[in-house]
CSV table of C-alpha atoms and ligand atoms in Angstrom, one decimal:
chain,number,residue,atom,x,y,z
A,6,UNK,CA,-31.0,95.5,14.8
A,7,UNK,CA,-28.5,93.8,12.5
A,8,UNK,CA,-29.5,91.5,9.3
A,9,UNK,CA,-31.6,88.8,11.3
A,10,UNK,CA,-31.3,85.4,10.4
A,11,UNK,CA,-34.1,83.4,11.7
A,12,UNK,CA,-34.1,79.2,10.9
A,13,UNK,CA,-37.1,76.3,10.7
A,14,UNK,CA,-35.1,73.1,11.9
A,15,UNK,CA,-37.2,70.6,11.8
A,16,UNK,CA,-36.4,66.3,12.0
A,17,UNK,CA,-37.7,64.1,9.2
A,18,UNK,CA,-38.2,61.3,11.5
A,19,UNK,CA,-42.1,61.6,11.2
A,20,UNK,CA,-44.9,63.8,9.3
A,21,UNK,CA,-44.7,67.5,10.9
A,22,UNK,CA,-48.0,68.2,12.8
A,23,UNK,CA,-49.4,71.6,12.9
A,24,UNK,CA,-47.5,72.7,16.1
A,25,UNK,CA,-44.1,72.3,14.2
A,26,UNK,CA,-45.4,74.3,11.2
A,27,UNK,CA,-46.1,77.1,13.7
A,28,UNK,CA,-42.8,77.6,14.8
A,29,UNK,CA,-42.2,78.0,10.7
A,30,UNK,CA,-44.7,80.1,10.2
A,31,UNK,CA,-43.7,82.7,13.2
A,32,UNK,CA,-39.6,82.3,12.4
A,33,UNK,CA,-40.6,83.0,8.6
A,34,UNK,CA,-42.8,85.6,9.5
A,35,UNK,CA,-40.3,87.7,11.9
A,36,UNK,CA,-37.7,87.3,9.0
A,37,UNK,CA,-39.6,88.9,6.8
A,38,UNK,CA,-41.2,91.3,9.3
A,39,UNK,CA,-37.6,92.6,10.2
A,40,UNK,CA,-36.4,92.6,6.4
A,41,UNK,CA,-33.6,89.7,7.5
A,42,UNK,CA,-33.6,85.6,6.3
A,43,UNK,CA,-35.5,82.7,6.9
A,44,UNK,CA,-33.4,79.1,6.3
A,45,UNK,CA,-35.1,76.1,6.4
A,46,UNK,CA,-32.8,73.7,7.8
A,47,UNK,CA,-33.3,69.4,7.4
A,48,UNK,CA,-31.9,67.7,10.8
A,49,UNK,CA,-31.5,64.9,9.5
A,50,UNK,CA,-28.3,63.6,11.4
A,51,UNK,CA,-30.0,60.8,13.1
A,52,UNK,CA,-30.1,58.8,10.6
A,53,UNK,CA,-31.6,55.9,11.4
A,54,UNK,CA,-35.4,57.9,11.8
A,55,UNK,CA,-34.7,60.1,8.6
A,56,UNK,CA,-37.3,59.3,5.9
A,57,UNK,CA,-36.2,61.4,2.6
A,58,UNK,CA,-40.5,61.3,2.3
A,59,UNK,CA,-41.0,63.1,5.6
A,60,UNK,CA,-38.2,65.7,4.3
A,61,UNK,CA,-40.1,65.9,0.7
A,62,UNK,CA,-43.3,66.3,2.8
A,63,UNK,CA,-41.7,69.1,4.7
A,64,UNK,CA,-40.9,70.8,1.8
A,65,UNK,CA,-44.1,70.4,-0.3
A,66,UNK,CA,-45.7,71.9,3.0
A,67,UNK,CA,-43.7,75.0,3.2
A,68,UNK,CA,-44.6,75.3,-0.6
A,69,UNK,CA,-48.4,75.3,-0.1
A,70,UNK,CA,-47.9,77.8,2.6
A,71,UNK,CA,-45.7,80.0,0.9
A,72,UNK,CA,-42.7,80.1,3.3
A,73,UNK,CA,-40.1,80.4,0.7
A,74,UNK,CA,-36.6,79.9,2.3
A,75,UNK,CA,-33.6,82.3,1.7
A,76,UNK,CA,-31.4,79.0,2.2
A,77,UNK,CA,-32.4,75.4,2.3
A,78,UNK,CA,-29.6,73.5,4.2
A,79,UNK,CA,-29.4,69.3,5.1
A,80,UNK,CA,-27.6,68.6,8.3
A,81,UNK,CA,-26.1,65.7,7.2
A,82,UNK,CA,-24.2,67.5,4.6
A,83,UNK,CA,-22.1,69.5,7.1
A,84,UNK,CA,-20.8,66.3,9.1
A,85,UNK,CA,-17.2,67.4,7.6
A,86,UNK,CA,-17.6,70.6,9.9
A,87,UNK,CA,-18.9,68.7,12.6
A,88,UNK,CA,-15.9,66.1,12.7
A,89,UNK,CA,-13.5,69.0,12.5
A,90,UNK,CA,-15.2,70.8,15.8
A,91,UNK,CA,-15.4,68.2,17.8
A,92,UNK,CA,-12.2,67.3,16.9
A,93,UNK,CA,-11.4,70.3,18.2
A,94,UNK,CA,-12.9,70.1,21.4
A,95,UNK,CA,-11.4,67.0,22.2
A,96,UNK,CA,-7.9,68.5,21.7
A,97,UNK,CA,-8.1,71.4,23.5
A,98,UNK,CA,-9.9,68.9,26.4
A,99,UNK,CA,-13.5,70.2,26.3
A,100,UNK,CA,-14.8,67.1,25.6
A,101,UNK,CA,-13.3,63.6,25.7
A,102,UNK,CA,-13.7,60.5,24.2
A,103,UNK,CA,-15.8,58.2,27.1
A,104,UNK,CA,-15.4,54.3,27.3
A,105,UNK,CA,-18.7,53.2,28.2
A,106,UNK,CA,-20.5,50.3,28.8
A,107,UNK,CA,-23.2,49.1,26.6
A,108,UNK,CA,-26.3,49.2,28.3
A,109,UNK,CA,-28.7,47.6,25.3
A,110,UNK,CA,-28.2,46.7,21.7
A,111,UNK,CA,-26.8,49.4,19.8
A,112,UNK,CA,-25.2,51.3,22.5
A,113,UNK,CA,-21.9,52.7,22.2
A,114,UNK,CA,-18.6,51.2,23.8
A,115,UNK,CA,-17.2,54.7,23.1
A,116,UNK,CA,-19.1,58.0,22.8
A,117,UNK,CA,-17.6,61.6,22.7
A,118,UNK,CA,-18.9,63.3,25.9
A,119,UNK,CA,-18.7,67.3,27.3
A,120,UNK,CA,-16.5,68.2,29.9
A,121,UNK,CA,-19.3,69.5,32.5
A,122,UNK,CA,-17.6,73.0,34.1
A,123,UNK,CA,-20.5,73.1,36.2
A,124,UNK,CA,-22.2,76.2,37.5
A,125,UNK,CA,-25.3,78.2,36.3
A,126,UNK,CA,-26.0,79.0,32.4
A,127,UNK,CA,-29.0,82.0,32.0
A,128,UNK,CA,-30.4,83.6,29.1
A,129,UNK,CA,-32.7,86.2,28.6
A,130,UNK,CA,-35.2,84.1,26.3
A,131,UNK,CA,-37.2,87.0,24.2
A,132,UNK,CA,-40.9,85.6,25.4
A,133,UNK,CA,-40.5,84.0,28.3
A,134,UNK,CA,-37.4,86.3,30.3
A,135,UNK,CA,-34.7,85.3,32.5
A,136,UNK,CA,-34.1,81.5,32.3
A,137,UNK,CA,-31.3,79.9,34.6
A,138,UNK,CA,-30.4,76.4,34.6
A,139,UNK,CA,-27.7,74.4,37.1
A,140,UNK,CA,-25.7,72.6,34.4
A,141,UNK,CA,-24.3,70.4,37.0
A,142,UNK,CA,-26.9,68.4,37.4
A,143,UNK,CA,-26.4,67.5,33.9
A,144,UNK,CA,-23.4,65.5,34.4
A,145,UNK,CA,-20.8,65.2,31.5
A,146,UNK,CA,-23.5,64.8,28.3
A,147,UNK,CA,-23.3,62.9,25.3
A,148,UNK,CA,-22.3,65.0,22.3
A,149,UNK,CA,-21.2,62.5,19.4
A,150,UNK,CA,-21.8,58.9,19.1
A,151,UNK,CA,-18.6,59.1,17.0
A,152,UNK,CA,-16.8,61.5,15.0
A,153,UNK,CA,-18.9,61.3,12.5
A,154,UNK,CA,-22.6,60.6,14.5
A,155,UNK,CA,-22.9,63.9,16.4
A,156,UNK,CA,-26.1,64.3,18.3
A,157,UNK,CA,-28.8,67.5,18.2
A,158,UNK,CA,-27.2,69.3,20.7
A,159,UNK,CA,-23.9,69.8,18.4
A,160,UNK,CA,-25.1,69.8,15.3
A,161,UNK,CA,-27.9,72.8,16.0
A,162,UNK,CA,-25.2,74.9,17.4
A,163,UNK,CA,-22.3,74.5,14.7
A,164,UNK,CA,-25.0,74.8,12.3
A,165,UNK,CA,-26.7,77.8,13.8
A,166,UNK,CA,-23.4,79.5,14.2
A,167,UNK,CA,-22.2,78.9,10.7
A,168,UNK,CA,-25.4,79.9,9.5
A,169,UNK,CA,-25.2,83.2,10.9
A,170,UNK,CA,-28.4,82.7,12.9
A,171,UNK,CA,-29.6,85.6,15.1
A,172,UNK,CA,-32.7,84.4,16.4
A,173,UNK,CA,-33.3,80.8,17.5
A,174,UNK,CA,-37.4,80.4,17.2
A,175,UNK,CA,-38.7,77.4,18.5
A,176,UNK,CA,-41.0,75.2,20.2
A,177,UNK,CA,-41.4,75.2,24.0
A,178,UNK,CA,-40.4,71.8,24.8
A,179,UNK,CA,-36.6,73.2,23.3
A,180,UNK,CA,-36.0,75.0,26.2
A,181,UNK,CA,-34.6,72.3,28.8
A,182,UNK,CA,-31.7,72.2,26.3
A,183,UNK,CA,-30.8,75.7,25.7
A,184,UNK,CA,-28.3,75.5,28.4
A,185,UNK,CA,-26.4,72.5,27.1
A,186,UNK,CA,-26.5,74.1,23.7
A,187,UNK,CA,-25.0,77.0,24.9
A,188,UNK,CA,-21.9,75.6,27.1
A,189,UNK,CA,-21.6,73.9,23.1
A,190,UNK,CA,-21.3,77.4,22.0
A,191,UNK,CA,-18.9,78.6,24.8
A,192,UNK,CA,-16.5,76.0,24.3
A,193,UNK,CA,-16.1,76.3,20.8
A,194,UNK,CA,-16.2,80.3,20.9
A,195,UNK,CA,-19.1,81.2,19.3
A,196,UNK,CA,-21.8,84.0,19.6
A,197,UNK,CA,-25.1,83.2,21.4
A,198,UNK,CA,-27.9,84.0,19.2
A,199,UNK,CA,-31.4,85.4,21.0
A,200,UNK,CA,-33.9,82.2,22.0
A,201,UNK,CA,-37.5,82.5,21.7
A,202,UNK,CA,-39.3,79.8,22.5
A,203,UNK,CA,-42.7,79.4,21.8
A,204,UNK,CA,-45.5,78.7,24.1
A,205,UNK,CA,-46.7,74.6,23.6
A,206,UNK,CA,-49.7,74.3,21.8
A,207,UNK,CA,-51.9,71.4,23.3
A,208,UNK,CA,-55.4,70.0,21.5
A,209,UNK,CA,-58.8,70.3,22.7
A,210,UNK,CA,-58.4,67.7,25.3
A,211,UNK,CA,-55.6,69.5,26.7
A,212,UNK,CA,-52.9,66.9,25.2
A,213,UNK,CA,-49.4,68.4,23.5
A,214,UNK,CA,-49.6,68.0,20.0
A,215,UNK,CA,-47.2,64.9,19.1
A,216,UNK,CA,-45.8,63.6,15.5
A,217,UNK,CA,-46.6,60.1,16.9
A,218,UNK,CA,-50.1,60.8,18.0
A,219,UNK,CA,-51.4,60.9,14.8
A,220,UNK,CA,-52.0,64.4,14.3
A,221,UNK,CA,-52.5,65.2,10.9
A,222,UNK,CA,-49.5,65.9,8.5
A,223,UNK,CA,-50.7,69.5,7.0
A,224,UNK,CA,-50.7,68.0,3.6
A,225,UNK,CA,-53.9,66.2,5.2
A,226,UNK,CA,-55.8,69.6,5.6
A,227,UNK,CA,-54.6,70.8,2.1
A,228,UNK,CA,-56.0,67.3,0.6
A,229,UNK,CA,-59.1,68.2,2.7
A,230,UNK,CA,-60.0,72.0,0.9
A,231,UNK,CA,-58.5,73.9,3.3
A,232,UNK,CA,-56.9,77.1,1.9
A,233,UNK,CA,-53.2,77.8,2.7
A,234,UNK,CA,-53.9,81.5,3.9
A,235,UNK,CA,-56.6,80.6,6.2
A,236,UNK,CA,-54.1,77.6,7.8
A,237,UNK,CA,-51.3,80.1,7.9
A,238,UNK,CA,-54.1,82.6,9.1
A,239,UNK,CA,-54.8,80.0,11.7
A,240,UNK,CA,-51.2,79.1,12.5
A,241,UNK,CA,-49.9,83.0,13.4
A,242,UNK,CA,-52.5,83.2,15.8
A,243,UNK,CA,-51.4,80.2,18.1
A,244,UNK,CA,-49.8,82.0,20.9
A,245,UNK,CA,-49.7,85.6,18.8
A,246,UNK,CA,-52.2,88.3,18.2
A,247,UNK,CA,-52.0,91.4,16.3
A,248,UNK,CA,-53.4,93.5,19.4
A,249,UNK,CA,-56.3,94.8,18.2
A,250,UNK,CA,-59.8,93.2,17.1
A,251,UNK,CA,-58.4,92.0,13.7
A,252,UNK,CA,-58.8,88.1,13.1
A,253,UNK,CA,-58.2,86.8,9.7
A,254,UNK,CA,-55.2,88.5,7.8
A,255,UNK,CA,-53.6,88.0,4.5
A,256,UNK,CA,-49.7,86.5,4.5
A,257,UNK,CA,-48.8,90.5,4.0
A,258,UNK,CA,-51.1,92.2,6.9
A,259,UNK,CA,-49.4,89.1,9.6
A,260,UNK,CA,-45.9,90.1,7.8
A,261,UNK,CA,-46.5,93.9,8.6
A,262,UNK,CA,-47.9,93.4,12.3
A,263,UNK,CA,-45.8,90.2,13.3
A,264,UNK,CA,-43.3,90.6,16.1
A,265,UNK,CA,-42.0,88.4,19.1
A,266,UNK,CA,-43.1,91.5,21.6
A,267,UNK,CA,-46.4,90.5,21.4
A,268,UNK,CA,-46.3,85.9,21.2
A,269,UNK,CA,-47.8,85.2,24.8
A,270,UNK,CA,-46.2,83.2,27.3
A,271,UNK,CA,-49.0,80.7,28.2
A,272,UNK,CA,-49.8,77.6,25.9
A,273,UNK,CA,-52.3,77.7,22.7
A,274,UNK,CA,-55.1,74.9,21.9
A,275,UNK,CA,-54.9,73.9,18.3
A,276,UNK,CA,-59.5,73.7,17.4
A,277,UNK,CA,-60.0,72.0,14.0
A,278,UNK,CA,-63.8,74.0,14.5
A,279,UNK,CA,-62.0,77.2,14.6
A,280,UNK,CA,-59.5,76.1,11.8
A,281,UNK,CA,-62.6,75.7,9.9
A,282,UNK,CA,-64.3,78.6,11.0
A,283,UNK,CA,-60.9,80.4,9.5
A,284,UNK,CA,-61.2,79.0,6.8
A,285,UNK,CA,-64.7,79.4,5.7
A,286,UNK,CA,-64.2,83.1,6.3
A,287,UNK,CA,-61.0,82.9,3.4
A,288,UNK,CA,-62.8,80.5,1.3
A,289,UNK,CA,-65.7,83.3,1.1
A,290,UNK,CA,-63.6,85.7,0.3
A,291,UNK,CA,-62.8,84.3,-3.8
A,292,UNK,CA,-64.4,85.3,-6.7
A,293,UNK,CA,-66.7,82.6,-8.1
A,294,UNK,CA,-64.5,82.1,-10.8
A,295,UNK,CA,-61.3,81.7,-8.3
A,296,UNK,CA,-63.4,79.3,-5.9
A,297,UNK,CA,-64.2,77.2,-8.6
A,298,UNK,CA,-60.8,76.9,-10.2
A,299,UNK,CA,-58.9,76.4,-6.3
A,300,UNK,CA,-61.6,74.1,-5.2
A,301,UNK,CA,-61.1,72.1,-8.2
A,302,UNK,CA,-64.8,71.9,-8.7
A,303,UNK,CA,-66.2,70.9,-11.7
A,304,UNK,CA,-69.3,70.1,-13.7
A,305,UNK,CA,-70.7,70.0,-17.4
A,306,UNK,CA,-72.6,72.8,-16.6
A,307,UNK,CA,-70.0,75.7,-15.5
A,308,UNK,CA,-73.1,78.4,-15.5
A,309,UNK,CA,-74.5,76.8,-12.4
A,310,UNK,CA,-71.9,75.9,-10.9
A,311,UNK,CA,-71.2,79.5,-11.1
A,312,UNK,CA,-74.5,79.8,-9.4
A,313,UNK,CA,-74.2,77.7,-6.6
A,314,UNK,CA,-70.8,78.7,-5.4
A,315,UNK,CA,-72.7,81.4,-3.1
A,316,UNK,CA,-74.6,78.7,-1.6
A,317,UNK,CA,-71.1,76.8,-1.5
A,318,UNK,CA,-69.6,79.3,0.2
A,319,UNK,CA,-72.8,79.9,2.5
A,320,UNK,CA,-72.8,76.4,3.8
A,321,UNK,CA,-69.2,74.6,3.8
A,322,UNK,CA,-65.7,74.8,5.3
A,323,UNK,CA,-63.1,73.1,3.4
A,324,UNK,CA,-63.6,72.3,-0.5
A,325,UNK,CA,-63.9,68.7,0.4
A,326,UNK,CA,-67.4,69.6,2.1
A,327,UNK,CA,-67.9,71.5,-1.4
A,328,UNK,CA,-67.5,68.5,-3.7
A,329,UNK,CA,-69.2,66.3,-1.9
A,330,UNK,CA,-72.0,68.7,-1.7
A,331,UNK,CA,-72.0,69.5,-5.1
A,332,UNK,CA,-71.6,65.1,-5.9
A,333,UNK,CA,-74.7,65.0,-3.2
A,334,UNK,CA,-77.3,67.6,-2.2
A,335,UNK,CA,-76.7,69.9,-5.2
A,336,UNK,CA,-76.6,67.3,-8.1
A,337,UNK,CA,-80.0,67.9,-8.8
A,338,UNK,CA,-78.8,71.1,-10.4
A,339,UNK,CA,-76.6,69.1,-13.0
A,340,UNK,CA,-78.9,66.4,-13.5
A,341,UNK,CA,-83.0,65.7,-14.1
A,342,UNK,CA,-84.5,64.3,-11.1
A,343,UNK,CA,-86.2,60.9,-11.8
A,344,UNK,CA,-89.6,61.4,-9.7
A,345,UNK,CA,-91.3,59.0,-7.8
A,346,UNK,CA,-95.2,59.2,-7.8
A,347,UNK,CA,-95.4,58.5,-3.9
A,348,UNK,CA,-93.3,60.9,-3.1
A,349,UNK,CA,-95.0,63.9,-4.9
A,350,UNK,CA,-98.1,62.9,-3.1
A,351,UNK,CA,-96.3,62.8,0.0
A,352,UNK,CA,-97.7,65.4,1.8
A,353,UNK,CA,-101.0,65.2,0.9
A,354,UNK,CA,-103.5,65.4,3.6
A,355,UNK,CA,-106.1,62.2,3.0
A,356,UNK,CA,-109.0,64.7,3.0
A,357,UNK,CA,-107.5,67.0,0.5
A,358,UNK,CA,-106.4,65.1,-2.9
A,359,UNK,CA,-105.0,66.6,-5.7
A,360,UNK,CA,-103.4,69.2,-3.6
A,361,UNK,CA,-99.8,68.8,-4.8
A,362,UNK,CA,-101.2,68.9,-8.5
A,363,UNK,CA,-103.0,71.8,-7.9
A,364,UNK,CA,-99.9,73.6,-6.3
A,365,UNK,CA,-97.6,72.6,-9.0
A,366,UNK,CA,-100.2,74.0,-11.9
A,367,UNK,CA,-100.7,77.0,-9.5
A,368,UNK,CA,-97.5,77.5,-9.4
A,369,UNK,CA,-96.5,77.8,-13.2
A,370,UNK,CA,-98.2,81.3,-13.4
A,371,UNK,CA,-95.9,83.4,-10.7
A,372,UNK,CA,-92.6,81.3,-12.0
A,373,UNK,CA,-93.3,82.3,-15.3
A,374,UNK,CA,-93.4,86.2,-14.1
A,375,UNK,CA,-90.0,85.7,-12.8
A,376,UNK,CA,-87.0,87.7,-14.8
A,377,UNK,CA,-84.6,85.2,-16.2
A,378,UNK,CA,-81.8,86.3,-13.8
A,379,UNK,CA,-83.7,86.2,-10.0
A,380,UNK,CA,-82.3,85.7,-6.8
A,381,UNK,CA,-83.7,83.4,-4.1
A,382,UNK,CA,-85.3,86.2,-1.8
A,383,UNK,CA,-87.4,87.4,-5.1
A,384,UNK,CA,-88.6,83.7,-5.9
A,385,UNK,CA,-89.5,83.4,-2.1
A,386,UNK,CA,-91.4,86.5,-2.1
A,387,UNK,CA,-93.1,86.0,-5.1
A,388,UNK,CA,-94.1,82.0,-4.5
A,389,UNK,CA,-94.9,82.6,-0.9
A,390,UNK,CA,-98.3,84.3,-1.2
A,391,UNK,CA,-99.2,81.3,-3.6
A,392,UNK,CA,-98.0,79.3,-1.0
A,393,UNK,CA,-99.7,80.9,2.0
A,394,UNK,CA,-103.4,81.4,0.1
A,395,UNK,CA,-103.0,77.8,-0.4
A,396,UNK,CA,-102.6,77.8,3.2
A,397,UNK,CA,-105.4,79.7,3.9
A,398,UNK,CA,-107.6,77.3,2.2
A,399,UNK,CA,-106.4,73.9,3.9
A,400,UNK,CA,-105.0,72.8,6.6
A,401,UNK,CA,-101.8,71.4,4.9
A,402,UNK,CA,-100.0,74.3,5.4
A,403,UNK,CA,-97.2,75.8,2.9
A,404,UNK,CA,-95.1,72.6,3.0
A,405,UNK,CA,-98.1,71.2,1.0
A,406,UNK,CA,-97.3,73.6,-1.9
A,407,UNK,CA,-93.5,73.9,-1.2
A,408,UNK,CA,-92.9,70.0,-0.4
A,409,UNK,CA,-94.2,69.2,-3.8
A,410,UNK,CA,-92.2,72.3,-5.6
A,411,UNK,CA,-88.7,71.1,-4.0
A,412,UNK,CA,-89.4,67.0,-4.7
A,413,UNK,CA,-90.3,68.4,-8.1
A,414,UNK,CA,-87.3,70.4,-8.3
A,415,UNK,CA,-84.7,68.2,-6.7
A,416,UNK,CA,-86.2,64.6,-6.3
A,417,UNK,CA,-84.0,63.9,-3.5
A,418,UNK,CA,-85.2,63.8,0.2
A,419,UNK,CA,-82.3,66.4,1.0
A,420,UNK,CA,-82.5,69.4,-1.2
A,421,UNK,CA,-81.7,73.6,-0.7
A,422,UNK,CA,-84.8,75.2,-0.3
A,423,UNK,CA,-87.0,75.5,-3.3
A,424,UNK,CA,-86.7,79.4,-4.0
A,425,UNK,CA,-82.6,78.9,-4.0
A,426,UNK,CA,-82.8,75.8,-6.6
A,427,UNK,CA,-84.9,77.6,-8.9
A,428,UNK,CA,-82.2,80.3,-8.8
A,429,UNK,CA,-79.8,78.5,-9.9
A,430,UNK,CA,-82.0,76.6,-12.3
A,431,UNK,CA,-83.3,79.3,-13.8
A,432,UNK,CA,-87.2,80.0,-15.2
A,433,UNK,CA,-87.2,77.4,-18.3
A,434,UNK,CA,-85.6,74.5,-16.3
A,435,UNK,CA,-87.7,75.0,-13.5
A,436,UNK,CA,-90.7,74.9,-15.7
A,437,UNK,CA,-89.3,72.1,-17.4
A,438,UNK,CA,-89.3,70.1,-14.2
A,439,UNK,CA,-92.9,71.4,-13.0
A,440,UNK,CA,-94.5,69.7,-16.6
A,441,UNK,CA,-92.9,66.2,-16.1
A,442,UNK,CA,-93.9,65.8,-12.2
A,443,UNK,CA,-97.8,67.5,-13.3
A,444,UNK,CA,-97.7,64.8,-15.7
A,445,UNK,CA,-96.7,62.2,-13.9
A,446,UNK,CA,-99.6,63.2,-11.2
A,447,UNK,CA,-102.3,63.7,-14.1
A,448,UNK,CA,-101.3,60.2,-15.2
B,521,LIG,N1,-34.6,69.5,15.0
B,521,LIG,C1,-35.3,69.9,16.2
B,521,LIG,C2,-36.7,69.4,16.2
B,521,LIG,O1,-37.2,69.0,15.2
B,521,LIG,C3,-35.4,71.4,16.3
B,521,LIG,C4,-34.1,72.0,16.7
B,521,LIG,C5,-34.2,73.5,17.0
B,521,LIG,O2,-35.1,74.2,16.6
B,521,LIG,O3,-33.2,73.9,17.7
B,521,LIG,O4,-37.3,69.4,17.2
């Protein structure tokens, strides 16, 4: 195969959802795959729905997700070699300039239209196979508002010509105007590049991902602790496998396996749950240290946190979930629990009083035998036979020892178990803890 050029063309006329990033990520990825270039392209021409914040947007996002571009182009910087071209065509009577008659405000009295040869245009798309289309029915189309306005159809094809593009990657929905584009590239002599349009990727209630339906801009998922490798993860696998069992892979792995052989034909549901799911699986995959620092999770005390990022990792999806865990649930680790009198007694049965003290003192004794550095499953194994002969004796059960153990511990209704918080907290905290809530009960 010659040097493949592959392109990401996307409008700024709205915040890119997910579905647009995927034709990125599989253009980028077959670029590099193939040892060829990936340009990322503004089309920008219509100028009226071009926000320079959706374009800055556009970039940031292909930053976060490192696809690096070989060549960064603006449409709307080439409308010299536009003029000149359809220029061109209108000289050499390809096209014409059309009097028309305004339907609305802000239509055209004149318009540059395509002289229609009629007939049938095919291609061999490179997922989807032979695709034929009766051009007549398309009627002499619309391919300049002026000289200097032309539309989509023109611009993609001069640009993709002059940009030496090989491979035209893109969504689905692209496909109805693959045979205007290339009686474009006929007239004005050019080579047609290979098409490969993607299969549509639809939500869970079967509706096609839109920019105006509000799905999130991917800046939104970044904001929300998601990890760029697990949405790029995500993204490759819309519509493309690697063949075998393998589902999470690094930027390199999807580079090394990637290839338009193997994108399906039929349409792909973008699942936020499996998003997640993707991305728990990446987010456990970083050293403490490294989940701390990308999470941007912090805390006075740096030595739990440390401690808790296994139960981080256990329990959330995105970051977001983290920190608010860590603000919520786990901030009993950072700060002293005030206690509340009622509460330690709250499982107390009325014919056994002074359980929960007697737990709490019982409990000093095994807590104290614990090495400094303990994981939960040796806390539970030691504590539980404490717990259980306590058992044995009433008819409170364990939560009568442990209920009082993880108020104690925690003060909060919601709290880890109590084996995982003295973990983290270590002997001498826990201890700590134990002596103010025994005194407040031998008050
Ligand atoms: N600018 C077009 C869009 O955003 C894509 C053009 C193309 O890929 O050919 O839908």
């Amino acid at each position: 195969m010659s040097h493949v050029v592959t392109r990401f063309a996307p409008s700024p006329t709205g915040y890119l959802h997910a579905g647009n990033y995927r034709t990125a990520v599989f253009a980028y990825l077959f670029a590099r795959h193939t040892g060829g270039s990936f340009i990322v392209r503004i089309e920008d021409t219509d100028a009226a729905r071009s926000k320079l914040e959706y374009e800055a947007n556009i970039h940031e996002t292909l930053a976060w997700l490192h696809l690096p571009a070989d060549a960064t182009y603006r449409q709307s910087e080439h409308r010299k070699r536009h003029r000149e071209l359809l220029e061109k065509l209108v000289a050499n009577g390809t096209a014409y300039v059309s009097k028309e008659i305004p339907q609305g405000p802000g239509d055209r009295e004149e318009v540059i239209r395509f002289k229609n040869p009629g007939g049938t245009v095919s291609f061999s798309d490179v997922i989807r196979g032979e695709i034929a289309t009766d051009v007549g029915d398309l009627g002499d189309f619309i391919i300049a508002r002026s000289y200097d306005e032309p539309v989509f159809h023109f611009a993609v094809v001069v640009d993709d010509a002059d940009e030496h593009v090989t491979h035209v990657i893109r969504g689905g929905d692209h496909i109805s105007n693959t045979a205007r584009q290339m009686l474009i590239q006929r007239a004005l002599g050019f080579h047609v590049p290979l098409y490969a349009h993607l299969p549509l990727i639809f939500d869970t209630n079967r509706k096609k991902l839109s920019k105006r339906m509000g799905a999130k801009a991917l800046t939104d998922y970044r904001d929300l602790g998601i990890l760029p490798e697990a949405l790029l993860n995500y993204l490759a696998f819309l519509g493309w496998n690697p063949g075998d069992d393998r589902e999470y892979l690094s930027q390199n792995e999807l580079i090394e396996s990637f290839d338009l052989s193997r994108v399906q034909k039929g349409s792909a549901i973008f699942d936020e749950v499996k998003l997640l799911s993707v991305n728990q699986h990446w987010m456990r995959a970083l050293p403490v240290d490294t989940f701390i620092a990308r999470g941007n999770l912090s805390t006075h005390d740096t030595e739990k946190l440390q401690k808790a990022v296994p139960l981080l990792q256990e329990r959330t999806h995105t970051f977001q979930e983290a920190r608010d865990m860590l603000s919520d649930e786990l901030s009993c680790l950072f700060e002293k629990p005030i206690l509340d009198h009622g509460q330690l007694l709250a499982k107390e049965l009325s014919g056994r009083p002074g359980i929960a003290l007697m737990a709490l003192q019982g409990l000093l004794e095994p807590i104290k035998s614990l090495p400094e550095d303990v994981s939960a499953e040796t806390v539970k194994d030691t504590l539980l036979p404490f717990a259980d002969a306590e058992e044995a004796k009433g008819k409170g059960g364990r939560g009568a020892v442990l209920w009082p153990l993880r108020y104690t511990l925690s003060g909060q209704e919601r709290s880890p178990d109590p084996f995982t918080l003295i973990s983290i907290l270590g002997k001498e905290e826990t201890i700590s803890r134990i002596q103010v809530a025994v005194a407040i009960l031998e008050e």
